[in-house]
Amino acid sequence: MKKLFVLTLIVMLGLTGFVQAANNAGVIQTGNLNEASITQDPDGHTAGVIQLGNENDADVFQAGLGNTALVLQNGTTNAASVEQDADNSLAIGTQDGDSNALDIKQIGEDNFATVVQSGSFNIADVGQHGAEGEATVGQTGDGNEAHVDQAGLGDSAAVAQDGTENFATVTQSGLGILSGPNAANISQIGFRNYANIWQRTIGVLSGLNTASIFQLGDDNSAEVVQGGLGLLRGLNTAEVNQEGDGNDAYVSQNGVGNNAAITQELGGNIADVIQEGLLNRASVFQYDRNDIVSILQDGTSNEAEVVQGDHNYASGLMTSEITQTGLANYAYVEQDRGTAYAWITQDGTQNEAYQDQDQQTGRNRTEATIMQEGRSNYAEQTQRSGGGLQAYIYQTGSDNVAIQSQRNISQRAGVFNIATTSQDGSRNFGSIVQTGQIVTATIFQTGDDNNGYVLQENGASTGSITQLGNGNAGSITQ
């Protein structure tokens, strides 16, 4: 760390030779109970404070164009504050030791702020008001906390935390005819982490924001909220990646062409995605146990994909719920191992729904439900389990197709398969295939050109087809 101090001092002194018609200030302190304050008001300043000892405190204020401020602290109970009121300003604050706190405030355009903290009890707070601002905060040690607040257009923020009990939040907002795009990134590695990103832009053309959160370790929680207000808004993207224990992720997007992706690998993960607008796409991947997913899409051309428990150690409860309102929606749910529940509700035109539940390694229960209302809908369900199978498809509209396939792999007697297809519309097709144990199937069709087919093999089978309408054909094979 001391090498960094010396290097920064050399850089600081070197900068003074290139400043034209500007003030230069430098303070170096090594001992106890140090305090330094620098105030500069003309344009093009360079200021530096280096403190290595105990009880250090540093305060820098600059007003003008092209300012540069450097604060470095190494010892105990350090605190540093930098305030710049100008465009094209640069502020760097570095703290190494105990009980550190750093505050950087910048007003103007094209400003750059960097905070690096290494030790214990660190807190960093960066506030930027102006367009094209860039903020970077890095924290390594215990009890870290970072806040970044940016108000402007085209701002970017990056927060990296490594150690214990970290907390990070980024707030970005913009106002203008063309507002955005803002970018925010948070990376957390260790214990008790929580990350929050909130982005909002207001203008005729607003949005185009990007946000990403990465969490590796314990008790993590991530939240991304993106919004745009204007004639054309949206095109926001959000990505959350969680690998560790007890993770929770929440993404909410409001606009046009939004994209959200959540990946959770280990622990009791919960994911919640809400999208409003057009051309939305949401993907959630969960690979451990006790996974819960809820996706709500309201708009046009929405697409949602959920994969849960797709590895050898997956177990526990898996639930997935997808709700889509609009047209040209697509939904896919894959659940492997563990007790699984899946619901897909589509209200619109040209919707497609797929549910695949594979519990082939155990005797867990599976239940799948697809509800479609509209026209040109397609629904397909595939289930493999030894603990009971339940599949339900409800379609209302025209040109609907429903396909259900169940395979009971249980060696115990008396395990039920239940499959139901209900269609009310025109040119519908229904198919139910069941294998093993006590099985039951029902197809109910009302409308035009309907066709029903039920095949059941082995066990005490029960099949029922009811058709009301024109050109219907029904077949049961047991």
Short mmCIF file of C-alpha atoms in Angstrom, two decimals:
data_model
loop_
_atom_site.label_atom_id
_atom_site.label_comp_id
_atom_site.label_asym_id
_atom_site.label_seq_id
_atom_site.Cartn_x
_atom_site.Cartn_y
_atom_site.Cartn_z
CA MET A 1 0.00 0.00 0.00
CA LYS A 2 2.86 2.41 0.78
CA LYS A 3 4.23 1.82 -2.71
CA LEU A 4 0.89 2.99 -4.05
CA PHE A 5 1.15 6.12 -1.92
CA VAL A 6 4.63 6.92 -3.23
CA LEU A 7 3.62 6.21 -6.83
CA THR A 8 0.57 8.43 -6.53
CA LEU A 9 2.69 11.21 -5.04
CA ILE A 10 5.08 11.01 -7.99
CA VAL A 11 2.15 11.16 -10.42
CA MET A 12 0.66 14.08 -8.53
CA LEU A 13 3.90 16.05 -8.58
CA GLY A 14 4.35 15.22 -12.26
CA LEU A 15 0.94 16.66 -13.08
CA THR A 16 1.90 20.06 -11.70
CA GLY A 17 4.35 20.60 -14.55
CA PHE A 18 1.62 20.38 -17.17
CA VAL A 19 -0.92 22.74 -15.65
CA GLN A 20 -1.14 26.15 -17.29
CA ALA A 21 -2.26 29.18 -15.23
CA ALA A 22 -3.32 26.93 -12.37
CA ASN A 23 -2.75 26.44 -8.66
CA ASN A 24 -0.97 23.44 -7.19
CA ALA A 25 -1.23 22.19 -3.63
CA GLY A 26 0.26 19.19 -1.86
CA VAL A 27 0.11 18.07 1.76
CA ILE A 28 2.05 15.08 3.15
CA GLN A 29 1.57 13.93 6.75
CA THR A 30 3.03 10.91 8.49
CA GLY A 31 2.37 11.39 12.21
CA ASN A 32 -0.47 11.36 14.75
CA LEU A 33 -3.71 13.34 14.87
CA ASN A 34 -3.24 14.73 11.35
CA GLU A 35 -5.74 16.98 9.57
CA ALA A 36 -5.47 18.51 6.10
CA SER A 37 -7.76 20.84 4.15
CA ILE A 38 -7.28 22.26 0.63
CA THR A 39 -9.57 24.86 -0.98
CA GLN A 40 -9.05 25.98 -4.59
CA ASP A 41 -11.28 28.33 -6.57
CA PRO A 42 -9.55 29.26 -9.87
CA ASP A 43 -9.56 26.94 -12.90
CA GLY A 44 -7.33 23.95 -13.61
CA HIS A 45 -6.20 23.03 -10.08
CA THR A 46 -4.17 20.11 -8.85
CA ALA A 47 -4.45 19.12 -5.18
CA GLY A 48 -3.07 16.15 -3.30
CA VAL A 49 -3.22 14.96 0.31
CA ILE A 50 -1.20 11.98 1.55
CA GLN A 51 -1.59 10.81 5.14
CA LEU A 52 0.08 7.74 6.63
CA GLY A 53 -0.47 8.14 10.36
CA ASN A 54 -3.20 8.00 13.00
CA GLU A 55 -6.47 9.91 13.36
CA ASN A 56 -6.18 11.40 9.85
CA ASP A 57 -8.78 13.69 8.27
CA ALA A 58 -8.64 15.27 4.81
CA ASP A 59 -10.97 17.75 3.08
CA VAL A 60 -10.57 19.09 -0.49
CA PHE A 61 -12.78 21.61 -2.29
CA GLN A 62 -12.29 22.67 -5.91
CA ALA A 63 -14.34 24.97 -8.17
CA GLY A 64 -13.43 25.52 -11.79
CA LEU A 65 -12.56 23.58 -14.93
CA GLY A 66 -10.25 20.59 -15.26
CA ASN A 67 -9.54 20.04 -11.55
CA THR A 68 -7.65 17.06 -10.15
CA ALA A 69 -7.79 15.94 -6.50
CA LEU A 70 -5.89 13.07 -4.88
CA VAL A 71 -6.41 11.85 -1.30
CA LEU A 72 -4.49 8.87 0.09
CA GLN A 73 -4.78 7.60 3.67
CA ASN A 74 -3.11 4.61 5.27
CA GLY A 75 -3.57 4.74 9.04
CA THR A 76 -6.23 4.51 11.71
CA THR A 77 -9.61 6.25 11.82
CA ASN A 78 -9.23 7.99 8.46
CA ALA A 79 -11.91 10.14 6.81
CA ALA A 80 -11.68 11.93 3.47
CA SER A 81 -14.10 14.23 1.63
CA VAL A 82 -13.67 15.68 -1.88
CA GLU A 83 -16.04 18.19 -3.45
CA GLN A 84 -15.65 19.45 -7.01
CA ASP A 85 -17.89 21.96 -8.78
CA ALA A 86 -16.68 21.96 -12.38
CA ASP A 87 -16.55 19.97 -15.61
CA ASN A 88 -13.79 17.51 -16.52
CA SER A 89 -12.78 16.96 -12.90
CA LEU A 90 -10.93 13.95 -11.52
CA ALA A 91 -11.09 12.77 -7.91
CA ILE A 92 -9.20 9.80 -6.49
CA GLY A 93 -9.50 8.63 -2.89
CA THR A 94 -7.62 5.63 -1.48
CA GLN A 95 -7.83 4.27 2.08
CA ASP A 96 -6.01 1.29 3.47
CA GLY A 97 -6.57 1.06 7.23
CA ASP A 98 -9.24 0.92 9.91
CA SER A 99 -12.51 2.83 10.30
CA ASN A 100 -12.22 4.57 6.94
CA ALA A 101 -14.93 6.73 5.33
CA LEU A 102 -14.73 8.58 2.04
CA ASP A 103 -17.15 11.00 0.39
CA ILE A 104 -16.81 12.39 -3.16
CA LYS A 105 -19.25 14.91 -4.62
CA GLN A 106 -18.96 16.20 -8.18
CA ILE A 107 -21.14 18.72 -10.01
CA GLY A 108 -20.60 19.11 -13.73
CA GLU A 109 -20.11 17.09 -16.88
CA ASP A 110 -17.46 14.52 -17.83
CA ASN A 111 -16.31 14.01 -14.25
CA PHE A 112 -14.48 10.94 -12.98
CA ALA A 113 -14.47 9.59 -9.42
CA THR A 114 -12.57 6.62 -8.01
CA VAL A 115 -12.64 5.25 -4.45
CA VAL A 116 -10.45 2.34 -3.32
CA GLN A 117 -10.77 0.96 0.22
CA SER A 118 -9.00 -2.04 1.68
CA GLY A 119 -9.46 -2.21 5.45
CA SER A 120 -12.20 -2.52 8.05
CA PHE A 121 -15.36 -0.45 8.68
CA ASN A 122 -15.10 1.24 5.28
CA ILE A 123 -17.88 3.42 3.85
CA ALA A 124 -17.69 5.11 0.45
CA ASP A 125 -20.26 7.54 -0.92
CA VAL A 126 -20.03 9.05 -4.43
CA GLY A 127 -22.45 11.65 -5.78
CA GLN A 128 -22.29 12.95 -9.34
CA HIS A 129 -24.67 15.49 -10.87
CA GLY A 130 -24.08 15.99 -14.57
CA ALA A 131 -23.82 14.15 -17.85
CA GLU A 132 -21.17 11.58 -18.78
CA GLY A 133 -20.07 10.97 -15.20
CA GLU A 134 -18.07 7.88 -14.27
CA ALA A 135 -17.77 6.44 -10.77
CA THR A 136 -15.72 3.45 -9.63
CA VAL A 137 -15.72 2.13 -6.05
CA GLY A 138 -13.66 -0.84 -4.90
CA GLN A 139 -13.80 -2.32 -1.39
CA THR A 140 -12.05 -5.39 -0.05
CA GLY A 141 -12.35 -5.72 3.73
CA ASP A 142 -14.87 -5.99 6.55
CA GLY A 143 -18.14 -4.14 7.00
CA ASN A 144 -17.97 -2.27 3.70
CA GLU A 145 -20.77 -0.07 2.39
CA ALA A 146 -20.85 1.83 -0.91
CA HIS A 147 -23.38 4.33 -2.30
CA VAL A 148 -23.31 5.85 -5.76
CA ASP A 149 -25.83 8.49 -6.80
CA GLN A 150 -25.69 9.79 -10.37
CA ALA A 151 -28.03 12.33 -11.94
CA GLY A 152 -27.37 12.94 -15.60
CA LEU A 153 -27.22 11.38 -19.04
CA GLY A 154 -24.75 8.70 -20.09
CA ASP A 155 -23.42 8.00 -16.59
CA SER A 156 -21.64 4.80 -15.58
CA ALA A 157 -20.98 3.28 -12.16
CA ALA A 158 -19.06 0.20 -11.04
CA VAL A 159 -18.89 -1.16 -7.48
CA ALA A 160 -16.75 -4.14 -6.48
CA GLN A 161 -16.87 -5.56 -2.95
CA ASP A 162 -14.92 -8.54 -1.69
CA GLY A 163 -15.28 -8.93 2.07
CA THR A 164 -17.71 -9.26 4.96
CA GLU A 165 -21.13 -7.65 5.36
CA ASN A 166 -21.00 -5.62 2.15
CA PHE A 167 -23.82 -3.37 0.99
CA ALA A 168 -23.91 -1.55 -2.34
CA THR A 169 -26.53 0.59 -3.99
CA VAL A 170 -26.46 2.56 -7.26
CA THR A 171 -29.04 5.17 -8.22
CA GLN A 172 -29.05 6.69 -11.69
CA SER A 173 -31.50 9.18 -13.17
CA GLY A 174 -31.58 11.39 -16.23
CA LEU A 175 -33.80 14.09 -17.75
CA GLY A 176 -33.67 15.34 -21.33
CA ILE A 177 -34.99 15.01 -24.87
CA LEU A 178 -32.62 12.09 -25.33
CA SER A 179 -32.09 10.53 -21.89
CA GLY A 180 -29.80 7.63 -21.17
CA PRO A 181 -28.03 5.37 -21.59
CA ASN A 182 -26.74 4.78 -18.07
CA ALA A 183 -24.71 1.73 -17.03
CA ALA A 184 -24.32 0.21 -13.56
CA ASN A 185 -22.36 -2.81 -12.38
CA ILE A 186 -22.09 -4.34 -8.89
CA SER A 187 -19.86 -7.30 -7.99
CA GLN A 188 -19.91 -8.92 -4.55
CA ILE A 189 -17.93 -11.93 -3.38
CA GLY A 190 -18.29 -12.46 0.38
CA PHE A 191 -20.80 -12.74 3.24
CA ARG A 192 -24.07 -10.90 3.99
CA ASN A 193 -24.05 -9.03 0.68
CA TYR A 194 -26.92 -6.93 -0.66
CA ALA A 195 -26.93 -5.05 -3.95
CA ASN A 196 -29.49 -2.61 -5.35
CA ILE A 197 -29.50 -0.81 -8.72
CA TRP A 198 -32.20 1.69 -9.62
CA GLN A 199 -32.22 3.42 -13.02
CA ARG A 200 -34.71 5.85 -14.42
CA THR A 201 -34.64 8.26 -17.35
CA ILE A 202 -37.23 10.79 -18.52
CA GLY A 203 -37.33 12.15 -22.08
CA VAL A 204 -38.79 11.79 -25.56
CA LEU A 205 -36.41 8.88 -26.09
CA SER A 206 -35.58 7.34 -22.72
CA GLY A 207 -34.06 4.13 -21.48
CA LEU A 208 -31.22 2.16 -23.03
CA ASN A 209 -29.94 1.49 -19.51
CA THR A 210 -27.89 -1.57 -18.55
CA ALA A 211 -27.45 -3.11 -15.11
CA SER A 212 -25.57 -6.19 -13.92
CA ILE A 213 -25.10 -7.75 -10.47
CA PHE A 214 -22.75 -10.59 -9.60
CA GLN A 215 -22.79 -12.29 -6.19
CA LEU A 216 -20.66 -15.24 -5.21
CA GLY A 217 -21.12 -15.91 -1.50
CA ASP A 218 -23.52 -16.18 1.40
CA ASP A 219 -26.94 -14.62 2.15
CA ASN A 220 -26.95 -12.48 -0.99
CA SER A 221 -29.88 -10.45 -2.24
CA ALA A 222 -29.97 -8.52 -5.52
CA GLU A 223 -32.52 -6.05 -6.84
CA VAL A 224 -32.58 -4.26 -10.21
CA VAL A 225 -35.29 -1.75 -11.10
CA GLN A 226 -35.22 -0.02 -14.48
CA GLY A 227 -37.70 2.48 -15.79
CA GLY A 228 -38.16 4.96 -18.59
CA LEU A 229 -40.72 7.69 -19.14
CA GLY A 230 -41.27 9.15 -22.62
CA LEU A 231 -42.75 8.57 -26.05
CA LEU A 232 -40.22 5.81 -26.75
CA ARG A 233 -38.83 4.13 -23.66
CA GLY A 234 -37.12 0.93 -22.74
CA LEU A 235 -34.46 -1.17 -24.47
CA ASN A 236 -33.08 -1.75 -20.98
CA THR A 237 -31.08 -4.85 -20.07
CA ALA A 238 -30.53 -6.41 -16.65
CA GLU A 239 -28.45 -9.40 -15.60
CA VAL A 240 -28.12 -11.01 -12.17
CA ASN A 241 -25.71 -13.86 -11.47
CA GLN A 242 -25.73 -15.55 -8.05
CA GLU A 243 -23.65 -18.57 -7.13
CA GLY A 244 -23.79 -18.82 -3.33
CA ASP A 245 -26.15 -19.53 -0.46
CA GLY A 246 -29.62 -18.17 0.22
CA ASN A 247 -29.76 -15.86 -2.79
CA ASP A 248 -32.73 -13.71 -3.75
CA ALA A 249 -33.00 -11.74 -6.99
CA TYR A 250 -35.67 -9.30 -8.17
CA VAL A 251 -35.77 -7.51 -11.54
CA SER A 252 -38.46 -5.06 -12.66
CA GLN A 253 -38.38 -3.44 -16.10
CA ASN A 254 -40.73 -0.88 -17.58
CA GLY A 255 -40.51 0.00 -21.25
CA VAL A 256 -39.88 -1.38 -24.73
CA GLY A 257 -37.56 -4.20 -25.75
CA ASN A 258 -36.44 -5.05 -22.22
CA ASN A 259 -34.24 -8.04 -21.42
CA ALA A 260 -33.66 -9.72 -18.04
CA ALA A 261 -31.54 -12.75 -17.15
CA ILE A 262 -31.12 -14.34 -13.71
CA THR A 263 -28.78 -17.23 -12.94
CA GLN A 264 -28.78 -18.86 -9.50
CA GLU A 265 -26.67 -21.92 -8.81
CA LEU A 266 -26.40 -22.92 -5.14
CA GLY A 267 -28.71 -22.52 -2.14
CA GLY A 268 -32.37 -21.69 -1.60
CA ASN A 269 -32.71 -19.23 -4.44
CA ILE A 270 -35.74 -17.11 -5.28
CA ALA A 271 -36.13 -15.10 -8.49
CA ASP A 272 -38.83 -12.62 -9.43
CA VAL A 273 -38.98 -10.87 -12.82
CA ILE A 274 -41.64 -8.32 -13.83
CA GLN A 275 -41.65 -6.76 -17.29
CA GLU A 276 -44.04 -4.26 -18.88
CA GLY A 277 -43.91 -3.22 -22.51
CA LEU A 278 -43.01 -4.68 -25.89
CA LEU A 279 -40.41 -7.20 -27.06
CA ASN A 280 -39.54 -8.33 -23.53
CA ARG A 281 -37.48 -11.42 -22.83
CA ALA A 282 -36.79 -13.02 -19.44
CA SER A 283 -34.57 -16.01 -18.66
CA VAL A 284 -34.14 -17.63 -15.24
CA PHE A 285 -31.76 -20.51 -14.51
CA GLN A 286 -31.76 -22.16 -11.06
CA TYR A 287 -29.67 -25.23 -10.36
CA ASP A 288 -30.05 -26.08 -6.68
CA ARG A 289 -33.04 -26.67 -4.38
CA ASN A 290 -36.15 -24.84 -3.18
CA ASP A 291 -36.25 -22.65 -6.27
CA ILE A 292 -39.10 -20.20 -6.83
CA VAL A 293 -39.64 -18.18 -10.01
CA SER A 294 -42.36 -15.70 -10.89
CA ILE A 295 -42.37 -13.89 -14.24
CA LEU A 296 -45.00 -11.38 -15.32
CA GLN A 297 -44.93 -9.98 -18.83
CA ASP A 298 -47.42 -7.43 -20.13
CA GLY A 299 -46.96 -6.49 -23.75
CA THR A 300 -46.15 -7.81 -27.19
CA SER A 301 -43.68 -10.45 -28.42
CA ASN A 302 -42.70 -11.49 -24.89
CA GLU A 303 -40.54 -14.55 -24.27
CA ALA A 304 -39.85 -16.31 -20.96
CA GLU A 305 -37.63 -19.31 -20.22
CA VAL A 306 -37.14 -21.05 -16.86
CA VAL A 307 -34.76 -23.92 -16.11
CA GLN A 308 -34.70 -25.32 -12.57
CA GLY A 309 -32.65 -28.08 -10.92
CA ASP A 310 -30.64 -29.14 -13.94
CA HIS A 311 -27.72 -30.83 -12.13
CA ASN A 312 -27.04 -34.00 -10.14
CA TYR A 313 -27.36 -32.44 -6.67
CA ALA A 314 -30.64 -30.64 -7.25
CA SER A 315 -33.49 -31.48 -4.90
CA GLY A 316 -36.30 -29.88 -2.95
CA LEU A 317 -39.22 -27.76 -4.07
CA MET A 318 -39.32 -26.06 -7.47
CA THR A 319 -42.10 -23.69 -8.49
CA SER A 320 -42.38 -21.65 -11.65
CA GLU A 321 -45.13 -19.24 -12.63
CA ILE A 322 -45.21 -17.34 -15.92
CA THR A 323 -47.94 -14.90 -16.87
CA GLN A 324 -48.01 -13.29 -20.30
CA THR A 325 -50.47 -10.76 -21.69
CA GLY A 326 -50.20 -9.69 -25.30
CA LEU A 327 -49.48 -11.43 -28.59
CA ALA A 328 -46.73 -13.64 -30.01
CA ASN A 329 -45.70 -14.76 -26.50
CA TYR A 330 -43.47 -17.76 -25.84
CA ALA A 331 -42.98 -19.58 -22.52
CA TYR A 332 -40.77 -22.54 -21.63
CA VAL A 333 -40.31 -24.28 -18.26
CA GLU A 334 -37.91 -27.14 -17.53
CA GLN A 335 -37.80 -28.69 -14.07
CA ASP A 336 -35.48 -31.56 -13.21
CA ARG A 337 -35.40 -33.46 -9.89
CA GLY A 338 -37.32 -32.51 -6.79
CA THR A 339 -41.00 -31.74 -6.32
CA ALA A 340 -42.07 -29.47 -9.18
CA TYR A 341 -45.00 -27.13 -9.82
CA ALA A 342 -45.33 -25.08 -13.02
CA TRP A 343 -47.98 -22.63 -14.19
CA ILE A 344 -48.14 -20.81 -17.51
CA THR A 345 -50.92 -18.34 -18.29
CA GLN A 346 -51.10 -16.70 -21.69
CA ASP A 347 -53.70 -14.17 -22.82
CA GLY A 348 -53.17 -13.09 -26.40
CA THR A 349 -52.38 -14.27 -29.92
CA GLN A 350 -49.93 -16.84 -31.31
CA ASN A 351 -48.78 -17.98 -27.87
CA GLU A 352 -46.67 -21.09 -27.29
CA ALA A 353 -46.16 -22.89 -23.98
CA TYR A 354 -43.84 -25.78 -23.09
CA GLN A 355 -43.47 -27.57 -19.76
CA ASP A 356 -40.95 -30.35 -19.18
CA GLN A 357 -40.76 -32.01 -15.75
CA ASP A 358 -38.25 -34.83 -15.26
CA GLN A 359 -38.09 -36.37 -11.78
CA GLN A 360 -36.55 -39.62 -12.98
CA THR A 361 -34.12 -39.86 -10.05
CA GLY A 362 -36.76 -39.88 -7.30
CA ARG A 363 -40.40 -40.24 -6.28
CA ASN A 364 -41.29 -36.60 -6.24
CA ARG A 365 -44.60 -35.14 -7.27
CA THR A 366 -45.00 -33.06 -10.41
CA GLU A 367 -47.84 -30.77 -11.43
CA ALA A 368 -48.09 -28.62 -14.57
CA THR A 369 -50.80 -26.24 -15.75
CA ILE A 370 -51.10 -24.28 -19.00
CA MET A 371 -53.90 -21.80 -19.63
CA GLN A 372 -54.16 -20.14 -23.03
CA GLU A 373 -56.75 -17.71 -24.27
CA GLY A 374 -56.50 -16.35 -27.80
CA ARG A 375 -55.78 -17.87 -31.18
CA SER A 376 -53.03 -19.99 -32.76
CA ASN A 377 -51.93 -21.26 -29.34
CA TYR A 378 -49.75 -24.34 -28.86
CA ALA A 379 -49.25 -26.20 -25.56
CA GLU A 380 -47.01 -29.17 -24.77
CA GLN A 381 -46.40 -30.97 -21.46
CA THR A 382 -43.93 -33.77 -20.71
CA GLN A 383 -43.73 -35.43 -17.28
CA ARG A 384 -41.55 -38.24 -15.90
CA SER A 385 -41.74 -39.12 -12.22
CA GLY A 386 -42.44 -41.81 -9.65
CA GLY A 387 -44.40 -39.74 -7.15
CA GLY A 388 -47.54 -38.87 -9.05
CA LEU A 389 -48.14 -36.81 -12.19
CA GLN A 390 -50.70 -34.11 -12.84
CA ALA A 391 -51.00 -32.18 -16.10
CA TYR A 392 -53.69 -29.68 -17.09
CA ILE A 393 -54.13 -27.75 -20.33
CA TYR A 394 -56.94 -25.24 -20.88
CA GLN A 395 -57.27 -23.56 -24.26
CA THR A 396 -59.84 -21.06 -25.48
CA GLY A 397 -59.66 -19.71 -29.01
CA SER A 398 -58.85 -21.07 -32.45
CA ASP A 399 -56.08 -23.19 -34.02
CA ASN A 400 -55.04 -24.56 -30.61
CA VAL A 401 -52.98 -27.75 -30.22
CA ALA A 402 -52.42 -29.55 -26.91
CA ILE A 403 -49.99 -32.43 -26.37
CA GLN A 404 -49.47 -34.25 -23.06
CA SER A 405 -47.07 -37.07 -22.29
CA GLN A 406 -46.71 -38.78 -18.90
CA ARG A 407 -44.45 -41.59 -17.80
CA ASN A 408 -44.78 -43.07 -14.33
CA ILE A 409 -41.46 -44.64 -13.26
CA SER A 410 -42.58 -45.66 -9.76
CA GLN A 411 -42.27 -49.28 -8.64
CA ARG A 412 -44.93 -48.73 -6.00
CA ALA A 413 -48.56 -49.53 -6.57
CA GLY A 414 -51.32 -46.97 -6.53
CA VAL A 415 -49.43 -43.94 -7.90
CA PHE A 416 -51.72 -41.77 -10.02
CA ASN A 417 -51.28 -40.06 -13.37
CA ILE A 418 -53.79 -37.31 -14.08
CA ALA A 419 -53.99 -35.51 -17.43
CA THR A 420 -56.71 -33.15 -18.58
CA THR A 421 -57.09 -31.26 -21.85
CA SER A 422 -59.91 -28.77 -22.29
CA GLN A 423 -60.38 -26.91 -25.56
CA ASP A 424 -63.10 -24.46 -26.51
CA GLY A 425 -62.62 -23.08 -29.98
CA SER A 426 -62.01 -24.13 -33.57
CA ARG A 427 -59.55 -26.50 -35.25
CA ASN A 428 -58.27 -27.77 -31.90
CA PHE A 429 -56.26 -30.96 -31.46
CA GLY A 430 -55.75 -32.79 -28.14
CA SER A 431 -53.52 -35.76 -27.30
CA ILE A 432 -52.87 -37.54 -24.00
CA VAL A 433 -50.35 -40.37 -23.58
CA GLN A 434 -49.96 -42.07 -20.18
CA THR A 435 -47.81 -45.00 -19.08
CA GLY A 436 -47.93 -46.94 -15.84
CA GLN A 437 -49.78 -47.26 -12.51
CA ILE A 438 -53.29 -45.96 -11.94
CA VAL A 439 -53.95 -43.53 -14.80
CA THR A 440 -56.79 -41.23 -15.77
CA ALA A 441 -57.28 -38.94 -18.77
CA THR A 442 -59.96 -36.51 -19.92
CA ILE A 443 -60.34 -34.56 -23.16
CA PHE A 444 -63.19 -32.08 -23.50
CA GLN A 445 -63.63 -30.27 -26.80
CA THR A 446 -66.22 -27.73 -27.93
CA GLY A 447 -65.90 -26.08 -31.31
CA ASP A 448 -64.96 -26.90 -34.90
CA ASP A 449 -62.73 -29.56 -36.47
CA ASN A 450 -61.59 -30.95 -33.11
CA ASN A 451 -59.68 -34.22 -32.76
CA GLY A 452 -59.00 -36.07 -29.50
CA TYR A 453 -56.67 -39.00 -28.82
CA VAL A 454 -55.94 -40.85 -25.54
CA LEU A 455 -53.48 -43.73 -25.17
CA GLN A 456 -53.05 -45.47 -21.78
CA GLU A 457 -50.87 -48.51 -21.13
CA ASN A 458 -50.82 -50.72 -18.04
CA GLY A 459 -52.51 -50.09 -14.72
CA ALA A 460 -56.15 -49.35 -13.97
CA SER A 461 -56.75 -46.88 -16.77
CA THR A 462 -59.66 -44.52 -17.16
CA GLY A 463 -60.14 -42.47 -20.32
CA SER A 464 -62.89 -40.05 -21.26
CA ILE A 465 -63.42 -37.93 -24.37
CA THR A 466 -66.33 -35.52 -24.75
CA GLN A 467 -66.74 -33.63 -28.01
CA LEU A 468 -69.40 -31.06 -28.83
CA GLY A 469 -69.29 -29.32 -32.17
CA ASN A 470 -68.40 -29.99 -35.80
CA GLY A 471 -66.05 -32.50 -37.42
CA ASN A 472 -64.82 -34.02 -34.14
CA ALA A 473 -63.08 -37.40 -33.94
CA GLY A 474 -62.16 -39.21 -30.72
CA SER A 475 -60.04 -42.30 -30.05
CA ILE A 476 -59.06 -44.14 -26.86
CA THR A 477 -56.54 -46.98 -26.73
CA GLN A 478 -55.95 -48.81 -23.44
#
